Short mmCIF file of C-alpha atoms and ligand atoms in Angstrom, two decimals:
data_model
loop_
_atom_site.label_atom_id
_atom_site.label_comp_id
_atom_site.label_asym_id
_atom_site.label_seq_id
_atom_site.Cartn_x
_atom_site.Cartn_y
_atom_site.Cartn_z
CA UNK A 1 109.74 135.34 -100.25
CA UNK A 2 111.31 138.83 -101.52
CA UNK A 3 114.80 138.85 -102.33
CA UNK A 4 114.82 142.02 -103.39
CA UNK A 5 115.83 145.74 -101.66
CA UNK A 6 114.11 148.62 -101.73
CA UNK A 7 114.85 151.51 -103.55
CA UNK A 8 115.90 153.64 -100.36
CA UNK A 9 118.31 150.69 -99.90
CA UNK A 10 119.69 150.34 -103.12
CA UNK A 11 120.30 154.73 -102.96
CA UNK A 12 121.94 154.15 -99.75
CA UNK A 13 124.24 151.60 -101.41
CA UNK A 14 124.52 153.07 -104.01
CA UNK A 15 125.88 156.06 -102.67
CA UNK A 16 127.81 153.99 -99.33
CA UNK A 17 129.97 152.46 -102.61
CA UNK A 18 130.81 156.40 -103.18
CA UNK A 19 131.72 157.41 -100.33
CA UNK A 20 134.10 154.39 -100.03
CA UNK A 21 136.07 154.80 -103.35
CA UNK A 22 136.14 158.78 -103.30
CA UNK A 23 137.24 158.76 -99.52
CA UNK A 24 138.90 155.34 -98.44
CA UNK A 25 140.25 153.72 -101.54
CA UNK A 26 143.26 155.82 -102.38
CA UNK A 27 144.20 155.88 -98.49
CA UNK A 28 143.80 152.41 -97.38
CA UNK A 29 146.99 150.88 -98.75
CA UNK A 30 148.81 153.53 -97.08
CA UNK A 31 147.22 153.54 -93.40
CA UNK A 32 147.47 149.81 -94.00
CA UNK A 33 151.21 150.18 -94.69
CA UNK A 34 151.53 152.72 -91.24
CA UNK A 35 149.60 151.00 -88.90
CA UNK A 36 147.36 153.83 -88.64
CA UNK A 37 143.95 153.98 -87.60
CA UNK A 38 141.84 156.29 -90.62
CA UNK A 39 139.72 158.38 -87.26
CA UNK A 40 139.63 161.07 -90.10
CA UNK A 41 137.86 158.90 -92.36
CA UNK A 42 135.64 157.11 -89.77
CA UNK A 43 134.55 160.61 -88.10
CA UNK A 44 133.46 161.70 -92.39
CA UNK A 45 131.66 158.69 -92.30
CA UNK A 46 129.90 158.97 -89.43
CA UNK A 47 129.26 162.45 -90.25
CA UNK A 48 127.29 160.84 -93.57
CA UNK A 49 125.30 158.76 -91.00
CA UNK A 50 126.97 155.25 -91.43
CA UNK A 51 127.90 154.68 -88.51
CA UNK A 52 125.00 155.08 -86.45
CA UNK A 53 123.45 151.79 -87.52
CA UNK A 54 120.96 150.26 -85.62
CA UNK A 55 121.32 152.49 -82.56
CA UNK A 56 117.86 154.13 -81.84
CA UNK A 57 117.61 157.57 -82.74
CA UNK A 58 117.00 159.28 -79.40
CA UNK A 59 120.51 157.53 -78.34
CA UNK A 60 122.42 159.03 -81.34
CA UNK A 61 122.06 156.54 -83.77
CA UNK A 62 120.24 156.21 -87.17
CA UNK A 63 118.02 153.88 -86.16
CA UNK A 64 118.02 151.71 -89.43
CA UNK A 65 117.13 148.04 -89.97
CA UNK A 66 119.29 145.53 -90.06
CA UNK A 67 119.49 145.03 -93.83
CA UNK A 68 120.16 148.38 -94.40
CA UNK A 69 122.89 148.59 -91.83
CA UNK A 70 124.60 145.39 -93.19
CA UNK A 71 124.30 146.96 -96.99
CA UNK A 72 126.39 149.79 -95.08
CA UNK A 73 129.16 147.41 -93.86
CA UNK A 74 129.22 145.01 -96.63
CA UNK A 75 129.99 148.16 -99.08
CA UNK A 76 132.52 150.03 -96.58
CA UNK A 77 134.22 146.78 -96.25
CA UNK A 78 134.78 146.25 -100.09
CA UNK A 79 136.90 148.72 -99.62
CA UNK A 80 138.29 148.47 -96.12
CA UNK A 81 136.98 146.33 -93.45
CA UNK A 82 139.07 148.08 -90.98
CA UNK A 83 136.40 151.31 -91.52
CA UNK A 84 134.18 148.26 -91.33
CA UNK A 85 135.18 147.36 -88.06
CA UNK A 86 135.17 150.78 -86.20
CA UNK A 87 131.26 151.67 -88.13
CA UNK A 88 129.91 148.56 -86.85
CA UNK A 89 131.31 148.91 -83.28
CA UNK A 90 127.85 150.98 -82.09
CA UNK A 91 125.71 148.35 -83.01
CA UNK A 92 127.94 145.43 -82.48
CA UNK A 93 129.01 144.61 -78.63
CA UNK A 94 129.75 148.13 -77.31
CA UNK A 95 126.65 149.28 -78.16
CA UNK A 96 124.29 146.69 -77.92
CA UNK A 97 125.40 146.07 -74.03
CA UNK A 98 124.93 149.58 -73.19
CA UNK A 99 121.92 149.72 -74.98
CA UNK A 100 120.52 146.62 -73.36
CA UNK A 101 121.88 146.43 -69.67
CA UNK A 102 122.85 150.07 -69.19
CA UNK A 103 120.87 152.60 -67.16
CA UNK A 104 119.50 155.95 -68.90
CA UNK A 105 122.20 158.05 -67.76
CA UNK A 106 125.08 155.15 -68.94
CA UNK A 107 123.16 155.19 -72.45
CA UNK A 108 123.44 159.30 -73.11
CA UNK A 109 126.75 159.77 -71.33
CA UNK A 110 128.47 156.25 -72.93
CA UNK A 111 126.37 154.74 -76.02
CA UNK A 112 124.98 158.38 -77.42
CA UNK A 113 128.71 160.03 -78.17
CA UNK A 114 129.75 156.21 -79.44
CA UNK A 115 126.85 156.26 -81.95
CA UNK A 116 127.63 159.94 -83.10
CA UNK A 117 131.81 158.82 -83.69
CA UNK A 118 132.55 161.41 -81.37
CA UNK A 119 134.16 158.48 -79.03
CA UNK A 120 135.48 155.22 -80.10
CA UNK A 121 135.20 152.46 -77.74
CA UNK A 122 137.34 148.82 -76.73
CA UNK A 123 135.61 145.64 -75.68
CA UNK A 124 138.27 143.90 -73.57
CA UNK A 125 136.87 140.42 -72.67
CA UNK A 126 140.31 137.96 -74.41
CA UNK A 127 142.53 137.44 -71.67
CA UNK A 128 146.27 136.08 -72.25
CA UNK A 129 145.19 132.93 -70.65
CA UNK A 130 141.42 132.82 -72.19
CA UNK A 131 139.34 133.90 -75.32
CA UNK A 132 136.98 131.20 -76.54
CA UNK A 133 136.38 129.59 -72.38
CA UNK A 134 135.26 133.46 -71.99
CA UNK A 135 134.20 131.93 -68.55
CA UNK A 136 137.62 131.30 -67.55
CA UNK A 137 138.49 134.50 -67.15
CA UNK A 138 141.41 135.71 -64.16
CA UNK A 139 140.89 139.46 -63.71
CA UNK A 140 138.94 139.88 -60.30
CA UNK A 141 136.84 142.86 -59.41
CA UNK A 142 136.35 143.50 -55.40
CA UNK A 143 133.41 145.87 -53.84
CA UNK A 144 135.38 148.40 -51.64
CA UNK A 145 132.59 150.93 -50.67
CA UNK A 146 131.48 153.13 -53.99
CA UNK A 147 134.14 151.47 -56.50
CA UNK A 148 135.16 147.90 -57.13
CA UNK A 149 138.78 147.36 -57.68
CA UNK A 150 140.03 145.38 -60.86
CA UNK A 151 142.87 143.47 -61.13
CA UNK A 152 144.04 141.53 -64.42
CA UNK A 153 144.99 141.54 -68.04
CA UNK A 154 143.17 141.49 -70.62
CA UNK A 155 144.71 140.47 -74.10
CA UNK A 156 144.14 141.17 -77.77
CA UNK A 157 141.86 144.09 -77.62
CA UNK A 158 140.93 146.67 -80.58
CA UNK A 159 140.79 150.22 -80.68
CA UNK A 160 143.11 151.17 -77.83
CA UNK A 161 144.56 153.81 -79.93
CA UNK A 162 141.32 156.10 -80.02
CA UNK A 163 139.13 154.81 -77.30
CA UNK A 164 137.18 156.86 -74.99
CA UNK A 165 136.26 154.34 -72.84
CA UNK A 166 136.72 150.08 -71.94
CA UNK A 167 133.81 147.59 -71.94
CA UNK A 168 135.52 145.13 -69.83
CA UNK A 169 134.56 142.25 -67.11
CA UNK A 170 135.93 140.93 -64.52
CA UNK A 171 134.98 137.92 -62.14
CA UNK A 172 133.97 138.38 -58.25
CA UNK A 173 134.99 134.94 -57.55
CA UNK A 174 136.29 132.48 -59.76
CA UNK A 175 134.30 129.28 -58.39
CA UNK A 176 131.07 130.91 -59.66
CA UNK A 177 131.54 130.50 -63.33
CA UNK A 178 129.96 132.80 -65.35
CA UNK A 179 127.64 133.42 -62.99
CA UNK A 180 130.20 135.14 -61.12
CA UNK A 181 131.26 137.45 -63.95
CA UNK A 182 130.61 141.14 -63.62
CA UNK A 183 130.81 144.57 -66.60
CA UNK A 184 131.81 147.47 -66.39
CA UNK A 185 132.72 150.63 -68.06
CA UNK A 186 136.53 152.12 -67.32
CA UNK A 187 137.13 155.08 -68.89
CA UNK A 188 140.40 156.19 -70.39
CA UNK A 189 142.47 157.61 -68.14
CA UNK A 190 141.21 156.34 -64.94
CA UNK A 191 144.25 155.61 -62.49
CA UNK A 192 144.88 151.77 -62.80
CA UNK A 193 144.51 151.14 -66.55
CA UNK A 194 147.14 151.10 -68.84
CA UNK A 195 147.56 150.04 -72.32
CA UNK A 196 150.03 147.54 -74.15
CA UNK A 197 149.34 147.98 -77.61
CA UNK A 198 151.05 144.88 -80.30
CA UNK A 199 152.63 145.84 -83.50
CA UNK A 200 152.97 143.82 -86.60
CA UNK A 201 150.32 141.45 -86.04
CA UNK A 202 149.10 139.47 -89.50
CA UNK A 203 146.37 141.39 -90.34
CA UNK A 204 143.73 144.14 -89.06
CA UNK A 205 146.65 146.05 -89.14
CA UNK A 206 144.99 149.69 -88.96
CA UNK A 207 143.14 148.44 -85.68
CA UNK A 208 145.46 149.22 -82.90
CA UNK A 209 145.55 145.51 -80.93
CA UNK A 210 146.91 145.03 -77.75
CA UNK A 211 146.66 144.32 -73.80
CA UNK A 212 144.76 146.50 -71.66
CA UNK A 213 145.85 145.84 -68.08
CA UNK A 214 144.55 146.68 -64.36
CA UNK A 215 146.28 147.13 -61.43
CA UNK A 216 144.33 148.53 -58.72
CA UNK A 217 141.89 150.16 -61.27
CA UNK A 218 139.01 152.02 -58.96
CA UNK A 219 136.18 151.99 -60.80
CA UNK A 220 132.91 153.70 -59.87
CA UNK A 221 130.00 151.47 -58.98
CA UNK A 222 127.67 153.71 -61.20
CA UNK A 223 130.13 152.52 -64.21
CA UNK A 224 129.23 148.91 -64.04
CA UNK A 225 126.50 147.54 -66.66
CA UNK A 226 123.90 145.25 -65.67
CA UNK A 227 123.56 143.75 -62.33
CA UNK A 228 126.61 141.91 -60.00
CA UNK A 229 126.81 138.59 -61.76
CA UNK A 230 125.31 139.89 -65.14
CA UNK A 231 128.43 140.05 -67.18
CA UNK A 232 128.53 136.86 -68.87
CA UNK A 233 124.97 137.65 -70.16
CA UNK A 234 125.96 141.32 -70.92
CA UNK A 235 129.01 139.68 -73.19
CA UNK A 236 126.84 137.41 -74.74
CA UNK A 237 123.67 139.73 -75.39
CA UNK A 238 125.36 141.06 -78.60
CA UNK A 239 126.71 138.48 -80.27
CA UNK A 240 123.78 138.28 -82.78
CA UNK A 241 124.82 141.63 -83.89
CA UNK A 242 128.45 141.29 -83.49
CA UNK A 243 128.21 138.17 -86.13
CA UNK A 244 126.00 139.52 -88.68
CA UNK A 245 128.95 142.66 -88.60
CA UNK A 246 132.00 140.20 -88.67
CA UNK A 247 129.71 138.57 -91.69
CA UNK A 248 128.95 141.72 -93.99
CA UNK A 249 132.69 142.81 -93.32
CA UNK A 250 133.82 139.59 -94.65
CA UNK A 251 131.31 138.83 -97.54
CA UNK A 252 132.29 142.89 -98.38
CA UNK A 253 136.25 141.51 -98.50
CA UNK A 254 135.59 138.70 -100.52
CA UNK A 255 133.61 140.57 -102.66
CA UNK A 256 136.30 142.91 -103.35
CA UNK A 257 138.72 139.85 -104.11
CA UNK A 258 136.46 139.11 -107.00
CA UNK A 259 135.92 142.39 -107.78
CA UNK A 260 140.28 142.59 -108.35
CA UNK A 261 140.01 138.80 -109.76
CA UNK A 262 137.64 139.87 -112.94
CA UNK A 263 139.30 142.21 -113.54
CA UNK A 264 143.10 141.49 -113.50
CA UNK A 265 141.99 138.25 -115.03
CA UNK A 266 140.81 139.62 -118.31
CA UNK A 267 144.17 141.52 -118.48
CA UNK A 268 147.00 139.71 -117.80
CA UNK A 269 148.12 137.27 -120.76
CA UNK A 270 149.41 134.37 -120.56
CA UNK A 271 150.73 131.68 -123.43
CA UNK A 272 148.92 134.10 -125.68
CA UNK A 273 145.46 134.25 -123.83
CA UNK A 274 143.77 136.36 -121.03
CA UNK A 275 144.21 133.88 -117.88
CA UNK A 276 140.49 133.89 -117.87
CA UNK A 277 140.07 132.11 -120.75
CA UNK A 278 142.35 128.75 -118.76
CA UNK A 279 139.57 126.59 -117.11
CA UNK A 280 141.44 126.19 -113.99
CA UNK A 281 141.13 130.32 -113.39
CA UNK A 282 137.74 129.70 -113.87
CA UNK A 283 136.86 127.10 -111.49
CA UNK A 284 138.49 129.22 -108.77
CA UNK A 285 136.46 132.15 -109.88
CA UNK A 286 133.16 129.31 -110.03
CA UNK A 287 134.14 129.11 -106.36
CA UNK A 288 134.03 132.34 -105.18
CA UNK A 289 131.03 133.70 -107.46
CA UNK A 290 129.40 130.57 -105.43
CA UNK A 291 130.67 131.23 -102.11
CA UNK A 292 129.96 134.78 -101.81
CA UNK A 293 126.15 134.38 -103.19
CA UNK A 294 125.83 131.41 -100.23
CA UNK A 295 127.31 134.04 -98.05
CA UNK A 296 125.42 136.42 -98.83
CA UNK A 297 122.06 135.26 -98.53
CA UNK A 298 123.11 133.90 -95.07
CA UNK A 299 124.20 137.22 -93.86
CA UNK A 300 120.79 139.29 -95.74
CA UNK A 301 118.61 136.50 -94.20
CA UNK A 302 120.00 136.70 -90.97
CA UNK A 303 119.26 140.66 -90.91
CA UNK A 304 115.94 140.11 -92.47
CA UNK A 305 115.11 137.85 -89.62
CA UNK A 306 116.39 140.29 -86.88
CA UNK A 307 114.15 143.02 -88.35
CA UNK A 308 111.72 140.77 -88.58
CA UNK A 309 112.11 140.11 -84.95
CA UNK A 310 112.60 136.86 -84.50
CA UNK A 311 114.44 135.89 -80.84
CA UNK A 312 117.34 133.71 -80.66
CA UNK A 313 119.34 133.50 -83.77
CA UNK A 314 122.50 132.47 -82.30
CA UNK A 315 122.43 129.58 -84.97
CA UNK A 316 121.80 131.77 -87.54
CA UNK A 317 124.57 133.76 -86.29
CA UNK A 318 126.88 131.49 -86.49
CA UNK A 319 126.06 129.73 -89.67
CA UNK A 320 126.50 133.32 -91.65
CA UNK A 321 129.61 134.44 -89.54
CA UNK A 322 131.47 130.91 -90.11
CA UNK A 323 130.32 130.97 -94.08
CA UNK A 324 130.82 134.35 -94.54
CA UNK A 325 134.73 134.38 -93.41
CA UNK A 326 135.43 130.70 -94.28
CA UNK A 327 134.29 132.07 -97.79
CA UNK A 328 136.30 135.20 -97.52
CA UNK A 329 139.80 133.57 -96.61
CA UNK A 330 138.61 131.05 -99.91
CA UNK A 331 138.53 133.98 -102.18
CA UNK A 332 141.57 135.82 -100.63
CA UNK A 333 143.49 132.76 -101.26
CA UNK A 334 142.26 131.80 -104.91
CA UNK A 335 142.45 135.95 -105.77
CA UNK A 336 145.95 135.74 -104.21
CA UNK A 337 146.76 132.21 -106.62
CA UNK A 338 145.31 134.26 -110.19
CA UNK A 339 147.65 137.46 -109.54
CA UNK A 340 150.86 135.14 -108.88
CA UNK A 341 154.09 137.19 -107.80
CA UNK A 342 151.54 140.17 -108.07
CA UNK A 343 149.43 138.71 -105.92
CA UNK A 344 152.31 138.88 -103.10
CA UNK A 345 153.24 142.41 -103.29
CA UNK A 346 151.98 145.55 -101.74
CA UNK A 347 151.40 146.82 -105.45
CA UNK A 348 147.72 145.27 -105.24
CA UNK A 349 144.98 144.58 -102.55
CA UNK A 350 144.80 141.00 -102.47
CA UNK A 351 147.78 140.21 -100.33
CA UNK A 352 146.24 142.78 -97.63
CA UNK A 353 142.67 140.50 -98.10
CA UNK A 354 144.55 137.55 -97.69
CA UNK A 355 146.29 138.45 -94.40
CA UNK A 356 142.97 139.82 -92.95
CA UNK A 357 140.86 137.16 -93.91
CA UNK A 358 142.70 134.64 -92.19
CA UNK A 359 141.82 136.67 -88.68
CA UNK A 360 138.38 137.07 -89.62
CA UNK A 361 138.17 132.41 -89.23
CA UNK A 362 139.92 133.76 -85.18
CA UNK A 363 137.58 136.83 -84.12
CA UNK A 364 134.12 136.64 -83.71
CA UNK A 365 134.23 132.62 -81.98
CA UNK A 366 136.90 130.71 -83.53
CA UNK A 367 135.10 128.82 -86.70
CA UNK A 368 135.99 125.65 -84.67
CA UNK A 369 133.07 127.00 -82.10
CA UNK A 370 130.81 127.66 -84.73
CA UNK A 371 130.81 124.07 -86.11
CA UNK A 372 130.23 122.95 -82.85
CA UNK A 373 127.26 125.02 -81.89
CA UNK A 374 125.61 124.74 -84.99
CA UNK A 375 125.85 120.47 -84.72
CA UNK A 376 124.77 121.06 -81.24
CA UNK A 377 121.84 123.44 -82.02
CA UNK A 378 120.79 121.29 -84.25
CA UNK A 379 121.40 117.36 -82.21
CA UNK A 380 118.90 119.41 -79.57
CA UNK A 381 122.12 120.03 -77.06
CA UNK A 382 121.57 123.27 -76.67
C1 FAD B 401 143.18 141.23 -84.72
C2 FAD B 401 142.43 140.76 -83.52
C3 FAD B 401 141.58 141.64 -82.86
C4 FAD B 401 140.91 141.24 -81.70
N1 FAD B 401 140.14 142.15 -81.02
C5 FAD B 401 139.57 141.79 -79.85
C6 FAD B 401 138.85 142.75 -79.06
O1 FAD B 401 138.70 143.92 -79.44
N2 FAD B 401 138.34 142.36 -77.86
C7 FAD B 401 138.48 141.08 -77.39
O2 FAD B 401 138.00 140.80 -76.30
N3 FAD B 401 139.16 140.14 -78.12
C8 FAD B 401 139.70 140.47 -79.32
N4 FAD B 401 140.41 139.54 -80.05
C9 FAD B 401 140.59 138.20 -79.50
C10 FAD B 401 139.70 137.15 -80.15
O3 FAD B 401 138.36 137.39 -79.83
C11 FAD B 401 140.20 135.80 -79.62
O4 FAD B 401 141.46 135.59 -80.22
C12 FAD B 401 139.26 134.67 -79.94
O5 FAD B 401 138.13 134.74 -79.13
C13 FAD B 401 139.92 133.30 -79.72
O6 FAD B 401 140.51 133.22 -78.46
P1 FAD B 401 142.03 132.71 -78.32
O7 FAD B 401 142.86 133.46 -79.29
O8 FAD B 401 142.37 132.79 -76.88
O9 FAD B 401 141.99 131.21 -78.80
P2 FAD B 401 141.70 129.92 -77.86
O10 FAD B 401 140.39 130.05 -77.18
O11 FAD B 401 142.90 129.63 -77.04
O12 FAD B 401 141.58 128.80 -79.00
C14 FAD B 401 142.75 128.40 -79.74
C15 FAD B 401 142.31 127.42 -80.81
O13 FAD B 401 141.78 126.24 -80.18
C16 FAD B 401 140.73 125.71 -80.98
N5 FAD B 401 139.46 125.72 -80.23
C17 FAD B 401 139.07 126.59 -79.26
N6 FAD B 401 137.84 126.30 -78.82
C18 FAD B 401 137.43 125.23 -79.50
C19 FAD B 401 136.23 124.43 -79.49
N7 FAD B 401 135.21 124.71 -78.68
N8 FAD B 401 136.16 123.40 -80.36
C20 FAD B 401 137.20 123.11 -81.20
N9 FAD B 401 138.35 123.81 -81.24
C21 FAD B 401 138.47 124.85 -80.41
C22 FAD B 401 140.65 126.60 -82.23
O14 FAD B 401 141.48 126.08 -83.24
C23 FAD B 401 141.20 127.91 -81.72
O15 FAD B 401 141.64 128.75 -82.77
C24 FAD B 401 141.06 139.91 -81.23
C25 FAD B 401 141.89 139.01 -81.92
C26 FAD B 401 142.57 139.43 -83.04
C27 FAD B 401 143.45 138.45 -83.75
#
């Protein structure tokens, strides 16, 4: 086995980690603060060829491997994992359906642009009603000559701020299950689609969250990806990818609680001594310097098998993306505990870590899910 990186990796993280503190750091607290969406900082990085990931070249992406393009998160996300978020987005869901189901024309006019950061892109499969029981899902689509016709809400949905352009589904009939679930693209600004966005919400706060609904929404037939019925497997075709970003983001976060733990630790004094130097600081550091190595080589291995290309790592999937953020809100927590009363305020990053880690155990499958699919991957269930 080689555990090791090679030197074009360890350049490109090397100079990722950069580009992070020179053009994120001394902005994230604020945009944070504002609710704000960075696009500014997003459209640099793109322009330094993060964000491009694993997208094939000849659809505007940098065609990397997967380890490289989860060094790329795991560093952007030490500093913000909102930046994160919106780099991973090409090769995460968005992406990966359009470059799986979608036709040549859907790829260049939809996926290219989305690699580039020229257009952001939403994923709107949540409903108020529905999230994990994706299958459950109430918006209806109806055939009426060259459109279908969408009716519905969809609920909790990221990005609605910048997007060019919805990745949604919708369900012909009900009684068919999944197998009656179809996807399509709406684009922003077609008549029947309007946007509810959420303020305040606990954390993610620079990701602009909120309901996307459709009343009447006429929607090309050329816009729909994959075939009629294909929707469930369209939704489900990237959630290799989507995990292993979900997991770099949140071994990158608790990373950077350690990175503030060590630190502040070896400053602030207490009865006369550096907190560092109590045993109980210690053992929570023990636990994090643990979790995020575990973490860590589940996320690296995971990528190292998808370049390797293994099929079907949904287990592997979700063993590194329940780790990686159970391990993340661990950290947040503990880093949270060492800086006491400093720990709550604005003045540092932990308290930001701590509310965003907690979202990172909901998005993604609920950790809940993950424990089950692993046990059941594993009693020969599924
Ligand atoms: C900040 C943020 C951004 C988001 N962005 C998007 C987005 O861009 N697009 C999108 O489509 N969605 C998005 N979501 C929604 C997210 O994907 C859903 O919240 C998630 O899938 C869980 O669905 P739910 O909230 O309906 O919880 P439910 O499915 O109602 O589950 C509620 C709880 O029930 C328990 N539970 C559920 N299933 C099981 C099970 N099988 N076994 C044991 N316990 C279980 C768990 O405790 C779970 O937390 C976002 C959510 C947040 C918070």
């Amino acid at each position: 086995m080689d555990f090791g990186f090679t030197e074009e990796q360890l350049q490109i993280k090397k100079a990722v980690r950069e580009f992070a503190l020179r053009e994120i750091a001394p902005y994230v607290a604020e945009y944070d603060r504002e609710e704000r969406f960075p696009v500014e900082i997003v459209r640099k990085a793109a322009a330094h060829g993060y964000m491009g990931g694993v997208v094939p070249v000849e659809y505007g992406g940098a065609g990397l491997d997967h380890v490289t393009y989860t060094l790329i998160i795991e560093e952007i996300s030490r500093v913000c994992q909102v930046v994160g978020c919106a780099l991973s987005f090409p090769s995460g869901l968005a992406g990966s359906a359009v470059l799986r189901y979608g036709t040549e024309e859907q790829k260049q006019k939809y996926l290219k642009p989305l690699a580039q950061g020229e257009v952001f892109a939403s994923v709107a499969l949540t409903e108020p009603g529905s999230g994990t029981d994706v299958a459950a899902m109430r918006t209806t689509c109806r055939r009426d000559g060259k459109y279908y016709v969408l009716n519905g809400a969809k609920a909790w949905i990221s990005f609605l701020d910048v997007c060019g352009w919805v990745l949604t589904f919708a369900t012909l009939d009900r009684s068919l299950g999944h197998k009656g679930i179809c996807a399509f693209i709406v684009e922003r600004g077609m008549p029947g689609m309007t946007f509810r966005p959420y303020k305040h919400k606990l954390g993610f706060r620079p990701l602009c969250t909120g309901e996307v609904l459709f009343e009447d929404c006429r929607v090309p037939i050329e816009n729909r990806i994959g075939e009629e019925g294909e929707g469930f497997r369209v939704a489900m075709c990237a959630v290799e990818n989507g995990r292993l970003g979900v997991a770099a983001r949140a071994l990158g976060m608790a990373q950077a609680c350690l990175d503030e733990v060590v630190a502040y630790a070896r400053e602030r004094v207490v009865f006369g001594q550096p907190i560092g130097k109590f045993q109980l600081v210690q053992s929570k550091i023990t636990d994090m310097v643990v979790g995020i190595e575990s973490a860590r080589y589940l996320t690296y291995r995971l990528a190292w098998l998808k370049d390797r290309g293994v099929p079907d790592l949904r287990r592997e999937a979700s063993i590194a993306k329940m780790v990686a953020t159970d391990v993340a809100l661990m950290a947040a927590t503990h880093a949270v505990q060492i800086f006491g009363a400093y720990g709550c305020s604005a003045e540092y990053p932990v308290s930001r870590y701590y509310r965003d880690a907690k979202v990172f155990q909901i998005v993604e499958g609920v950790n809940e899910l993950h424990r089950v699919l692993i046990a059941e991957y594993t009693l020969g269930y599924r």
